Structures are given as structure tokens and as C-alpha cells.
Amino acid sequence: MLLENKVALITGGANGIGRATALYFARAGAQVVIADLAAAALETVCEEVVAAGGAVATAVGNVSVREDVQRMVDTAVQRFGRLDILINNAGITRDALTTRVKDGQVKLMSEEQWDAVLDVNLKGVWLCAQLAAVPMMAQRSGRIVNTASVSALGNIGQANYSASKAGVIGLTRALAKEWARYNIAVNCIAPGGVKTQMTAAIPDPIMQELLHEIPFGRLAEPEEIASVHAFLCSDMASYITGQTIFVDGGLKV
């Protein structure tokens, strides 16, 4: 099996890409720890993983809080004896134009909107990688896959989100250089539109415009992102590190 006997920590595991990745990894032979703030949804995914024949543990917590992240890592090590894989998937949006004028009034993206997104999407990725790397260094092996986005290239109304995702790409490259000596590969996936709760909230006219721009003419299924996660965490990708793979149906070609 592709990930047999591997132990994987997946953040944002309660829905969307995280849920799909947990199920994919379990079917590929991995033992999984799924982490999220949504406790009830985590339990549902946990039941699905067990039904798929997988071994699973859960950790409720916020990736931008060091103590919570340490608990996630400890859950993996205490439950399964090691930690081989980190999928840094948790993320949020707080969309707003940076500055705009409406009805003669200047509207600004708030500092709360900026800080919330950078805390989860960039600081959270750094914290999870930093703490997950400790047992990986002791093992002298590990795979970390971070989540960027096509929005890293810039997107209207998403200055905070775009900055966070561009930061993830830079962080990935830095960590890949730092940790190669420990046989830890650090890579990044930049999805385009994916069928998740986040994209379900996009108004239909905007969605139709997006679909028109995608050469494949559709959004990705979460499982199509999960399969790339699995590849990067498998022995097939043993000499790949510091890379960002755009999984976007040709959107940014």
C-alpha cells in the first residue's frame, strides 16, 4: 500500500480537502490524526475513517496556538509511536477589498481580517511544521506538505489571503533547505477551485466566471487534491523537496 504504516497528522481535517485526505490516507494504509476546531465534524470523519478500515485519532485545536499544536503532535506520537507526515491544510478566508469607496465613504479591510488570516494560514503552517519536525528529526525522516493556493499569485479582495499563501510558498522553500539534512521533505500544493464549503459560498455569477477561466471547465474534487498529497508523501516522491505544485485544472497556465 502506498502509505502503509505511516503516521499522518492532517490539520483542517473535519471537512473538504482535509476530510478527503484523511480517508485517502487511511485507504492507502496510513494511521491518521485529524485535527480541527470543529469537534462534532471531527468525530464524523473519525467514524468514516474507521469504517474505511483505518486507525485514527483526533485532536481539537487551533493551529495558530502553540499549545494546541503541541497537543496535536503529542497525540500522534503517543497514540501511534511516531509521526511521519504532516499535511498543513487548515485555512480560512476573510475577504475584503483593501481600500474602497462606497457611497462616498472609505471602507478598509480591518486589521482583524488581516491578522486572522495570517495567523491561521501562515503562522499556523509555521507552528505545525516547527513542532512536527521535532519527532521527524529524531527519526531522521518525514514528509511535510503545506497548502498554498493559486491566490498566492494575487487575487482581488484577498490581499490577506494572497499574502498568507505567498508566504506559505516562501516558507516551504526555506524549510526544505533547513531540513533536508534530516531527510525531511517539505513541499507545497497550490489548489485552484475545489468543491468545498468555502467555494460553495461563492455567488453563482462569480462561480460561472471562474469556471469559464478554468481550461478543464470544472472545480476539482477534494479527492484530486488528496491524491497529490499522497504522492508527495510516498516513496515515489523521495527526491522532491521545496516544490510547489499547482493543482488548478490549468487556471494559471
PDB file of C-alpha atoms in Angstrom:
ATOM      1  CA  MET A   1       0.000   0.000   0.000  1.00  0.00           C
ATOM      2  CA  LEU A   2       1.210   3.497  -0.857  1.00  0.00           C
ATOM      3  CA  LEU A   3       1.439   4.800   2.746  1.00  0.00           C
ATOM      4  CA  GLU A   4       1.498   1.564   4.707  1.00  0.00           C
ATOM      5  CA  ASN A   5       2.465   2.000   8.383  1.00  0.00           C
ATOM      6  CA  LYS A   6       2.933   5.748   8.011  1.00  0.00           C
ATOM      7  CA  VAL A   7       1.511   8.085  10.669  1.00  0.00           C
ATOM      8  CA  ALA A   8      -0.009  11.301   9.332  1.00  0.00           C
ATOM      9  CA  LEU A   9      -1.252  14.442  11.074  1.00  0.00           C
ATOM     10  CA  ILE A  10      -3.814  16.317   8.956  1.00  0.00           C
ATOM     11  CA  THR A  11      -4.952  19.770  10.032  1.00  0.00           C
ATOM     12  CA  GLY A  12      -8.301  21.141   8.930  1.00  0.00           C
ATOM     13  CA  GLY A  13      -9.372  17.509   8.785  1.00  0.00           C
ATOM     14  CA  ALA A  14     -13.059  17.940   9.575  1.00  0.00           C
ATOM     15  CA  ASN A  15     -14.232  18.701   6.046  1.00  0.00           C
ATOM     16  CA  GLY A  16     -13.279  19.372   2.445  1.00  0.00           C
ATOM     17  CA  ILE A  17      -9.721  18.591   1.387  1.00  0.00           C
ATOM     18  CA  GLY A  18      -8.707  17.569   4.920  1.00  0.00           C
ATOM     19  CA  ARG A  19     -11.503  15.021   5.200  1.00  0.00           C
ATOM     20  CA  ALA A  20     -10.776  13.646   1.744  1.00  0.00           C
ATOM     21  CA  THR A  21      -7.077  13.359   2.573  1.00  0.00           C
ATOM     22  CA  ALA A  22      -7.751  11.536   5.842  1.00  0.00           C
ATOM     23  CA  LEU A  23      -9.906   8.970   4.055  1.00  0.00           C
ATOM     24  CA  TYR A  24      -7.464   8.630   1.155  1.00  0.00           C
ATOM     25  CA  PHE A  25      -4.517   8.114   3.510  1.00  0.00           C
ATOM     26  CA  ALA A  26      -6.403   5.564   5.607  1.00  0.00           C
ATOM     27  CA  ARG A  27      -7.237   3.550   2.493  1.00  0.00           C
ATOM     28  CA  ALA A  28      -3.568   3.794   1.486  1.00  0.00           C
ATOM     29  CA  GLY A  29      -2.510   2.173   4.759  1.00  0.00           C
ATOM     30  CA  ALA A  30      -1.677   5.188   6.938  1.00  0.00           C
ATOM     31  CA  GLN A  31      -2.662   5.776  10.542  1.00  0.00           C
ATOM     32  CA  VAL A  32      -4.124   9.258  10.762  1.00  0.00           C
ATOM     33  CA  VAL A  33      -4.572  12.001  13.330  1.00  0.00           C
ATOM     34  CA  ILE A  34      -7.133  14.555  12.203  1.00  0.00           C
ATOM     35  CA  ALA A  35      -7.117  17.975  13.824  1.00  0.00           C
ATOM     36  CA  ASP A  36      -9.681  20.758  13.624  1.00  0.00           C
ATOM     37  CA  LEU A  37     -11.650  23.218  15.737  1.00  0.00           C
ATOM     38  CA  ALA A  38     -14.956  21.579  14.733  1.00  0.00           C
ATOM     39  CA  ALA A  39     -15.200  18.783  17.302  1.00  0.00           C
ATOM     40  CA  ALA A  40     -18.513  17.309  16.116  1.00  0.00           C
ATOM     41  CA  ALA A  41     -17.419  17.212  12.485  1.00  0.00           C
ATOM     42  CA  LEU A  42     -14.124  15.612  13.538  1.00  0.00           C
ATOM     43  CA  GLU A  43     -15.996  12.754  15.162  1.00  0.00           C
ATOM     44  CA  THR A  44     -17.988  12.194  11.989  1.00  0.00           C
ATOM     45  CA  VAL A  45     -14.813  11.981   9.906  1.00  0.00           C
ATOM     46  CA  CYS A  46     -13.287   9.708  12.539  1.00  0.00           C
ATOM     47  CA  GLU A  47     -16.212   7.301  12.123  1.00  0.00           C
ATOM     48  CA  GLU A  48     -15.774   7.407   8.350  1.00  0.00           C
ATOM     49  CA  VAL A  49     -12.077   6.574   8.632  1.00  0.00           C
ATOM     50  CA  VAL A  50     -12.812   3.631  10.932  1.00  0.00           C
ATOM     51  CA  ALA A  51     -15.486   2.422   8.520  1.00  0.00           C
ATOM     52  CA  ALA A  52     -12.860   2.561   5.772  1.00  0.00           C
ATOM     53  CA  GLY A  53     -10.657   0.266   7.848  1.00  0.00           C
ATOM     54  CA  GLY A  54      -8.251   2.901   9.101  1.00  0.00           C
ATOM     55  CA  ALA A  55      -6.728   3.639  12.504  1.00  0.00           C
ATOM     56  CA  VAL A  56      -7.487   7.185  13.618  1.00  0.00           C
ATOM     57  CA  ALA A  57      -7.180   9.668  16.469  1.00  0.00           C
ATOM     58  CA  THR A  58      -8.500  13.204  16.768  1.00  0.00           C
ATOM     59  CA  ALA A  59      -7.199  16.442  18.254  1.00  0.00           C
ATOM     60  CA  VAL A  60      -9.365  19.517  18.713  1.00  0.00           C
ATOM     61  CA  GLY A  61      -7.401  22.722  18.495  1.00  0.00           C
ATOM     62  CA  ASN A  62      -6.354  25.917  16.765  1.00  0.00           C
ATOM     63  CA  VAL A  63      -3.256  25.734  14.550  1.00  0.00           C
ATOM     64  CA  SER A  64      -2.281  29.291  15.479  1.00  0.00           C
ATOM     65  CA  VAL A  65      -1.966  28.375  19.188  1.00  0.00           C
ATOM     66  CA  ARG A  66       1.321  26.684  20.082  1.00  0.00           C
ATOM     67  CA  GLU A  67      -0.120  24.645  22.953  1.00  0.00           C
ATOM     68  CA  ASP A  68      -2.863  23.261  20.717  1.00  0.00           C
ATOM     69  CA  VAL A  69      -0.391  22.311  18.011  1.00  0.00           C
ATOM     70  CA  GLN A  70       1.862  20.590  20.530  1.00  0.00           C
ATOM     71  CA  ARG A  71      -1.133  18.548  21.649  1.00  0.00           C
ATOM     72  CA  MET A  72      -1.793  17.519  18.043  1.00  0.00           C
ATOM     73  CA  VAL A  73       1.780  16.316  17.612  1.00  0.00           C
ATOM     74  CA  ASP A  74       1.766  14.586  21.004  1.00  0.00           C
ATOM     75  CA  THR A  75      -1.467  12.797  20.094  1.00  0.00           C
ATOM     76  CA  ALA A  76       0.211  11.267  17.048  1.00  0.00           C
ATOM     77  CA  VAL A  77       3.357  10.210  18.886  1.00  0.00           C
ATOM     78  CA  GLN A  78       1.574   8.889  21.969  1.00  0.00           C
ATOM     79  CA  ARG A  79      -1.118   7.039  20.030  1.00  0.00           C
ATOM     80  CA  PHE A  80       0.944   5.639  17.157  1.00  0.00           C
ATOM     81  CA  GLY A  81       4.564   5.902  18.332  1.00  0.00           C
ATOM     82  CA  ARG A  82       5.862   8.252  15.651  1.00  0.00           C
ATOM     83  CA  LEU A  83       4.973  11.000  13.165  1.00  0.00           C
ATOM     84  CA  ASP A  84       5.902  10.578   9.512  1.00  0.00           C
ATOM     85  CA  ILE A  85       3.663  13.026   7.669  1.00  0.00           C
ATOM     86  CA  LEU A  86       2.204  16.487   8.268  1.00  0.00           C
ATOM     87  CA  ILE A  87      -0.486  17.819   5.946  1.00  0.00           C
ATOM     88  CA  ASN A  88      -0.781  21.539   6.723  1.00  0.00           C
ATOM     89  CA  ASN A  89      -4.304  22.002   5.377  1.00  0.00           C
ATOM     90  CA  ALA A  90      -6.134  24.274   7.846  1.00  0.00           C
ATOM     91  CA  GLY A  91      -7.027  27.671   6.419  1.00  0.00           C
ATOM     92  CA  ILE A  92      -9.580  30.485   6.492  1.00  0.00           C
ATOM     93  CA  THR A  93     -10.671  33.472   4.405  1.00  0.00           C
ATOM     94  CA  ARG A  94     -11.804  36.935   5.443  1.00  0.00           C
ATOM     95  CA  ASP A  95     -12.292  38.557   2.046  1.00  0.00           C
ATOM     96  CA  ALA A  96     -12.499  42.331   1.610  1.00  0.00           C
ATOM     97  CA  LEU A  97     -11.050  44.973  -0.662  1.00  0.00           C
ATOM     98  CA  THR A  98      -8.025  46.553   0.988  1.00  0.00           C
ATOM     99  CA  THR A  99      -9.426  50.046   0.451  1.00  0.00           C
ATOM    100  CA  ARG A 100     -12.576  51.068  -1.405  1.00  0.00           C
ATOM    101  CA  VAL A 101     -15.020  53.945  -1.615  1.00  0.00           C
ATOM    102  CA  LYS A 102     -18.754  53.248  -1.414  1.00  0.00           C
ATOM    103  CA  ASP A 103     -21.430  55.933  -1.187  1.00  0.00           C
ATOM    104  CA  GLY A 104     -18.699  58.467  -0.554  1.00  0.00           C
ATOM    105  CA  GLN A 105     -17.366  56.504   2.418  1.00  0.00           C
ATOM    106  CA  VAL A 106     -13.904  54.939   2.586  1.00  0.00           C
ATOM    107  CA  LYS A 107     -14.040  51.268   3.586  1.00  0.00           C
ATOM    108  CA  LEU A 108     -10.911  49.479   4.768  1.00  0.00           C
ATOM    109  CA  MET A 109     -10.009  45.861   5.279  1.00  0.00           C
ATOM    110  CA  SER A 110      -9.809  45.615   9.058  1.00  0.00           C
ATOM    111  CA  GLU A 111      -6.732  44.626  10.995  1.00  0.00           C
ATOM    112  CA  GLU A 112      -8.816  41.791  12.463  1.00  0.00           C
ATOM    113  CA  GLN A 113      -9.439  40.437   8.973  1.00  0.00           C
ATOM    114  CA  TRP A 114      -5.750  40.688   8.143  1.00  0.00           C
ATOM    115  CA  ASP A 115      -4.499  39.209  11.422  1.00  0.00           C
ATOM    116  CA  ALA A 116      -6.993  36.337  11.500  1.00  0.00           C
ATOM    117  CA  VAL A 117      -5.987  35.089   8.061  1.00  0.00           C
ATOM    118  CA  LEU A 118      -2.245  35.498   8.571  1.00  0.00           C
ATOM    119  CA  ASP A 119      -2.444  33.814  11.983  1.00  0.00           C
ATOM    120  CA  VAL A 120      -4.128  30.663  10.696  1.00  0.00           C
ATOM    121  CA  ASN A 121      -2.821  30.433   7.135  1.00  0.00           C
ATOM    122  CA  LEU A 122       0.817  31.370   7.697  1.00  0.00           C
ATOM    123  CA  LYS A 123       1.685  31.350  11.394  1.00  0.00           C
ATOM    124  CA  GLY A 124      -0.330  28.143  11.787  1.00  0.00           C
ATOM    125  CA  VAL A 125       1.599  26.435   8.998  1.00  0.00           C
ATOM    126  CA  TRP A 126       4.888  27.527  10.557  1.00  0.00           C
ATOM    127  CA  LEU A 127       3.911  26.358  14.051  1.00  0.00           C
ATOM    128  CA  CYS A 128       2.682  22.962  12.854  1.00  0.00           C
ATOM    129  CA  ALA A 129       5.802  22.400  10.770  1.00  0.00           C
ATOM    130  CA  GLN A 130       8.112  23.567  13.546  1.00  0.00           C
ATOM    131  CA  LEU A 131       6.659  21.210  16.152  1.00  0.00           C
ATOM    132  CA  ALA A 132       6.049  18.256  13.819  1.00  0.00           C
ATOM    133  CA  ALA A 133       9.678  18.453  12.726  1.00  0.00           C
ATOM    134  CA  VAL A 134      10.901  17.563  16.236  1.00  0.00           C
ATOM    135  CA  PRO A 135       9.900  13.859  16.150  1.00  0.00           C
ATOM    136  CA  MET A 136      10.729  13.744  12.434  1.00  0.00           C
ATOM    137  CA  MET A 137      14.277  14.936  13.151  1.00  0.00           C
ATOM    138  CA  ALA A 138      14.653  12.246  15.808  1.00  0.00           C
ATOM    139  CA  GLN A 139      13.532   9.651  13.244  1.00  0.00           C
ATOM    140  CA  ARG A 140      15.633  11.329  10.549  1.00  0.00           C
ATOM    141  CA  SER A 141      12.706  11.095   8.153  1.00  0.00           C
ATOM    142  CA  GLY A 142       9.494  12.936   7.406  1.00  0.00           C
ATOM    143  CA  ARG A 143       7.223  14.487   4.824  1.00  0.00           C
ATOM    144  CA  ILE A 144       5.517  17.870   5.186  1.00  0.00           C
ATOM    145  CA  VAL A 145       3.040  19.171   2.621  1.00  0.00           C
ATOM    146  CA  ASN A 146       1.851  22.748   3.043  1.00  0.00           C
ATOM    147  CA  THR A 147      -1.202  24.290   1.396  1.00  0.00           C
ATOM    148  CA  ALA A 148      -0.877  27.443  -0.678  1.00  0.00           C
ATOM    149  CA  SER A 149      -3.348  28.496  -3.370  1.00  0.00           C
ATOM    150  CA  VAL A 150      -3.468  29.961  -6.861  1.00  0.00           C
ATOM    151  CA  SER A 151      -4.374  33.133  -4.939  1.00  0.00           C
ATOM    152  CA  ALA A 152      -0.704  33.326  -3.935  1.00  0.00           C
ATOM    153  CA  LEU A 153      -0.288  34.992  -7.337  1.00  0.00           C
ATOM    154  CA  GLY A 154      -2.694  37.747  -6.289  1.00  0.00           C
ATOM    155  CA  ASN A 155      -6.471  37.990  -6.213  1.00  0.00           C
ATOM    156  CA  ILE A 156      -8.845  40.950  -5.936  1.00  0.00           C
ATOM    157  CA  GLY A 157     -10.424  41.205  -2.498  1.00  0.00           C
ATOM    158  CA  GLN A 158      -7.951  38.747  -0.983  1.00  0.00           C
ATOM    159  CA  ALA A 159      -4.860  40.763  -0.095  1.00  0.00           C
ATOM    160  CA  ASN A 160      -4.703  38.999   3.275  1.00  0.00           C
ATOM    161  CA  TYR A 161      -5.314  35.531   1.825  1.00  0.00           C
ATOM    162  CA  SER A 162      -2.944  36.067  -1.120  1.00  0.00           C
ATOM    163  CA  ALA A 163      -0.204  37.335   1.189  1.00  0.00           C
ATOM    164  CA  SER A 164      -0.628  34.360   3.503  1.00  0.00           C
ATOM    165  CA  LYS A 165      -0.467  31.839   0.672  1.00  0.00           C
ATOM    166  CA  ALA A 166       2.511  33.516  -0.993  1.00  0.00           C
ATOM    167  CA  GLY A 167       4.159  33.363   2.424  1.00  0.00           C
ATOM    168  CA  VAL A 168       3.481  29.635   2.613  1.00  0.00           C
ATOM    169  CA  ILE A 169       5.372  29.118  -0.660  1.00  0.00           C
ATOM    170  CA  GLY A 170       8.370  31.042   0.660  1.00  0.00           C
ATOM    171  CA  LEU A 171       8.203  29.214   3.982  1.00  0.00           C
ATOM    172  CA  THR A 172       8.111  25.862   2.180  1.00  0.00           C
ATOM    173  CA  ARG A 173      11.287  26.652   0.270  1.00  0.00           C
ATOM    174  CA  ALA A 174      13.094  27.828   3.413  1.00  0.00           C
ATOM    175  CA  LEU A 175      12.130  24.777   5.466  1.00  0.00           C
ATOM    176  CA  ALA A 176      13.050  22.424   2.626  1.00  0.00           C
ATOM    177  CA  LYS A 177      16.577  23.850   2.696  1.00  0.00           C
ATOM    178  CA  GLU A 178      16.809  23.728   6.501  1.00  0.00           C
ATOM    179  CA  TRP A 179      15.547  20.193   6.997  1.00  0.00           C
ATOM    180  CA  ALA A 180      16.892  18.221   4.042  1.00  0.00           C
ATOM    181  CA  ARG A 181      19.830  17.183   6.254  1.00  0.00           C
ATOM    182  CA  TYR A 182      17.313  15.302   8.427  1.00  0.00           C
ATOM    183  CA  ASN A 183      15.711  13.584   5.419  1.00  0.00           C
ATOM    184  CA  ILE A 184      12.571  15.696   5.828  1.00  0.00           C
ATOM    185  CA  ALA A 185      10.996  16.720   2.526  1.00  0.00           C
ATOM    186  CA  VAL A 186       8.877  19.889   2.562  1.00  0.00           C
ATOM    187  CA  ASN A 187       6.629  20.605  -0.399  1.00  0.00           C
ATOM    188  CA  CYS A 188       3.542  22.649  -1.164  1.00  0.00           C
ATOM    189  CA  ILE A 189       0.306  22.253  -3.111  1.00  0.00           C
ATOM    190  CA  ALA A 190      -1.434  25.284  -4.621  1.00  0.00           C
ATOM    191  CA  PRO A 191      -5.025  24.279  -5.410  1.00  0.00           C
ATOM    192  CA  GLY A 192      -7.325  26.248  -7.636  1.00  0.00           C
ATOM    193  CA  GLY A 193     -11.082  25.986  -7.174  1.00  0.00           C
ATOM    194  CA  VAL A 194     -12.081  22.904  -5.194  1.00  0.00           C
ATOM    195  CA  LYS A 195     -15.556  21.689  -4.250  1.00  0.00           C
ATOM    196  CA  THR A 196     -15.556  22.589  -0.548  1.00  0.00           C
ATOM    197  CA  GLN A 197     -17.680  24.551   1.914  1.00  0.00           C
ATOM    198  CA  MET A 198     -15.514  27.586   1.152  1.00  0.00           C
ATOM    199  CA  THR A 199     -16.261  27.575  -2.586  1.00  0.00           C
ATOM    200  CA  ALA A 200     -19.906  26.654  -2.023  1.00  0.00           C
ATOM    201  CA  ALA A 201     -20.410  30.179  -0.674  1.00  0.00           C
ATOM    202  CA  ILE A 202     -19.273  31.815  -3.927  1.00  0.00           C
ATOM    203  CA  PRO A 203     -22.230  33.524  -5.688  1.00  0.00           C
ATOM    204  CA  ASP A 204     -23.269  31.758  -8.873  1.00  0.00           C
ATOM    205  CA  PRO A 205     -22.366  34.600 -11.299  1.00  0.00           C
ATOM    206  CA  ILE A 206     -18.817  34.707  -9.905  1.00  0.00           C
ATOM    207  CA  MET A 207     -18.614  30.909  -9.971  1.00  0.00           C
ATOM    208  CA  GLN A 208     -19.592  30.849 -13.636  1.00  0.00           C
ATOM    209  CA  GLU A 209     -16.851  33.358 -14.412  1.00  0.00           C
ATOM    210  CA  LEU A 210     -14.341  31.182 -12.566  1.00  0.00           C
ATOM    211  CA  LEU A 211     -15.397  28.028 -14.386  1.00  0.00           C
ATOM    212  CA  HIS A 212     -15.038  29.851 -17.691  1.00  0.00           C
ATOM    213  CA  GLU A 213     -11.406  30.653 -16.829  1.00  0.00           C
ATOM    214  CA  ILE A 214     -10.504  27.054 -15.917  1.00  0.00           C
ATOM    215  CA  PRO A 215      -9.430  25.081 -19.016  1.00  0.00           C
ATOM    216  CA  PHE A 216     -10.950  21.894 -17.583  1.00  0.00           C
ATOM    217  CA  GLY A 217     -14.197  23.804 -17.046  1.00  0.00           C
ATOM    218  CA  ARG A 218     -14.869  22.462 -13.558  1.00  0.00           C
ATOM    219  CA  LEU A 219     -13.748  22.608  -9.944  1.00  0.00           C
ATOM    220  CA  ALA A 220     -11.521  19.908  -8.528  1.00  0.00           C
ATOM    221  CA  GLU A 221     -12.924  17.177  -6.346  1.00  0.00           C
ATOM    222  CA  PRO A 222     -11.275  17.147  -2.886  1.00  0.00           C
ATOM    223  CA  GLU A 223     -10.003  13.641  -3.648  1.00  0.00           C
ATOM    224  CA  GLU A 224      -7.983  15.039  -6.552  1.00  0.00           C
ATOM    225  CA  ILE A 225      -6.033  17.167  -4.101  1.00  0.00           C
ATOM    226  CA  ALA A 226      -5.736  14.282  -1.643  1.00  0.00           C
ATOM    227  CA  SER A 227      -4.118  12.100  -4.302  1.00  0.00           C
ATOM    228  CA  VAL A 228      -1.357  14.671  -4.822  1.00  0.00           C
ATOM    229  CA  HIS A 229      -0.838  14.788  -1.056  1.00  0.00           C
ATOM    230  CA  ALA A 230      -0.436  11.013  -1.097  1.00  0.00           C
ATOM    231  CA  PHE A 231       2.063  11.126  -3.956  1.00  0.00           C
ATOM    232  CA  LEU A 232       4.244  13.741  -2.238  1.00  0.00           C
ATOM    233  CA  CYS A 233       4.210  11.728   0.995  1.00  0.00           C
ATOM    234  CA  SER A 234       5.078   8.436  -0.684  1.00  0.00           C
ATOM    235  CA  ASP A 235       8.404   6.907  -1.680  1.00  0.00           C
ATOM    236  CA  MET A 236       7.630   7.871  -5.288  1.00  0.00           C
ATOM    237  CA  ALA A 237       8.464  11.479  -4.343  1.00  0.00           C
ATOM    238  CA  SER A 238      11.555  10.679  -2.267  1.00  0.00           C
ATOM    239  CA  TYR A 239      13.786  13.166  -4.134  1.00  0.00           C
ATOM    240  CA  ILE A 240      11.301  16.050  -4.349  1.00  0.00           C
ATOM    241  CA  THR A 241      11.533  18.918  -1.886  1.00  0.00           C
ATOM    242  CA  GLY A 242      10.962  22.677  -1.856  1.00  0.00           C
ATOM    243  CA  GLN A 243       8.467  22.491  -4.712  1.00  0.00           C
ATOM    244  CA  THR A 244       5.013  23.995  -5.225  1.00  0.00           C
ATOM    245  CA  ILE A 245       2.602  22.003  -7.378  1.00  0.00           C
ATOM    246  CA  PHE A 246      -0.316  23.930  -8.825  1.00  0.00           C
ATOM    247  CA  VAL A 247      -3.366  21.645  -8.884  1.00  0.00           C
ATOM    248  CA  ASP A 248      -5.701  24.024 -10.647  1.00  0.00           C
ATOM    249  CA  GLY A 249      -7.039  22.480 -13.846  1.00  0.00           C
ATOM    250  CA  GLY A 250      -4.834  24.796 -15.887  1.00  0.00           C
ATOM    251  CA  LEU A 251      -6.199  28.009 -14.355  1.00  0.00           C
ATOM    252  CA  LYS A 252      -2.766  29.644 -14.044  1.00  0.00           C
ATOM    253  CA  VAL A 253      -1.076  28.120 -17.083  1.00  0.00           C
TER     254      VAL A 253
END
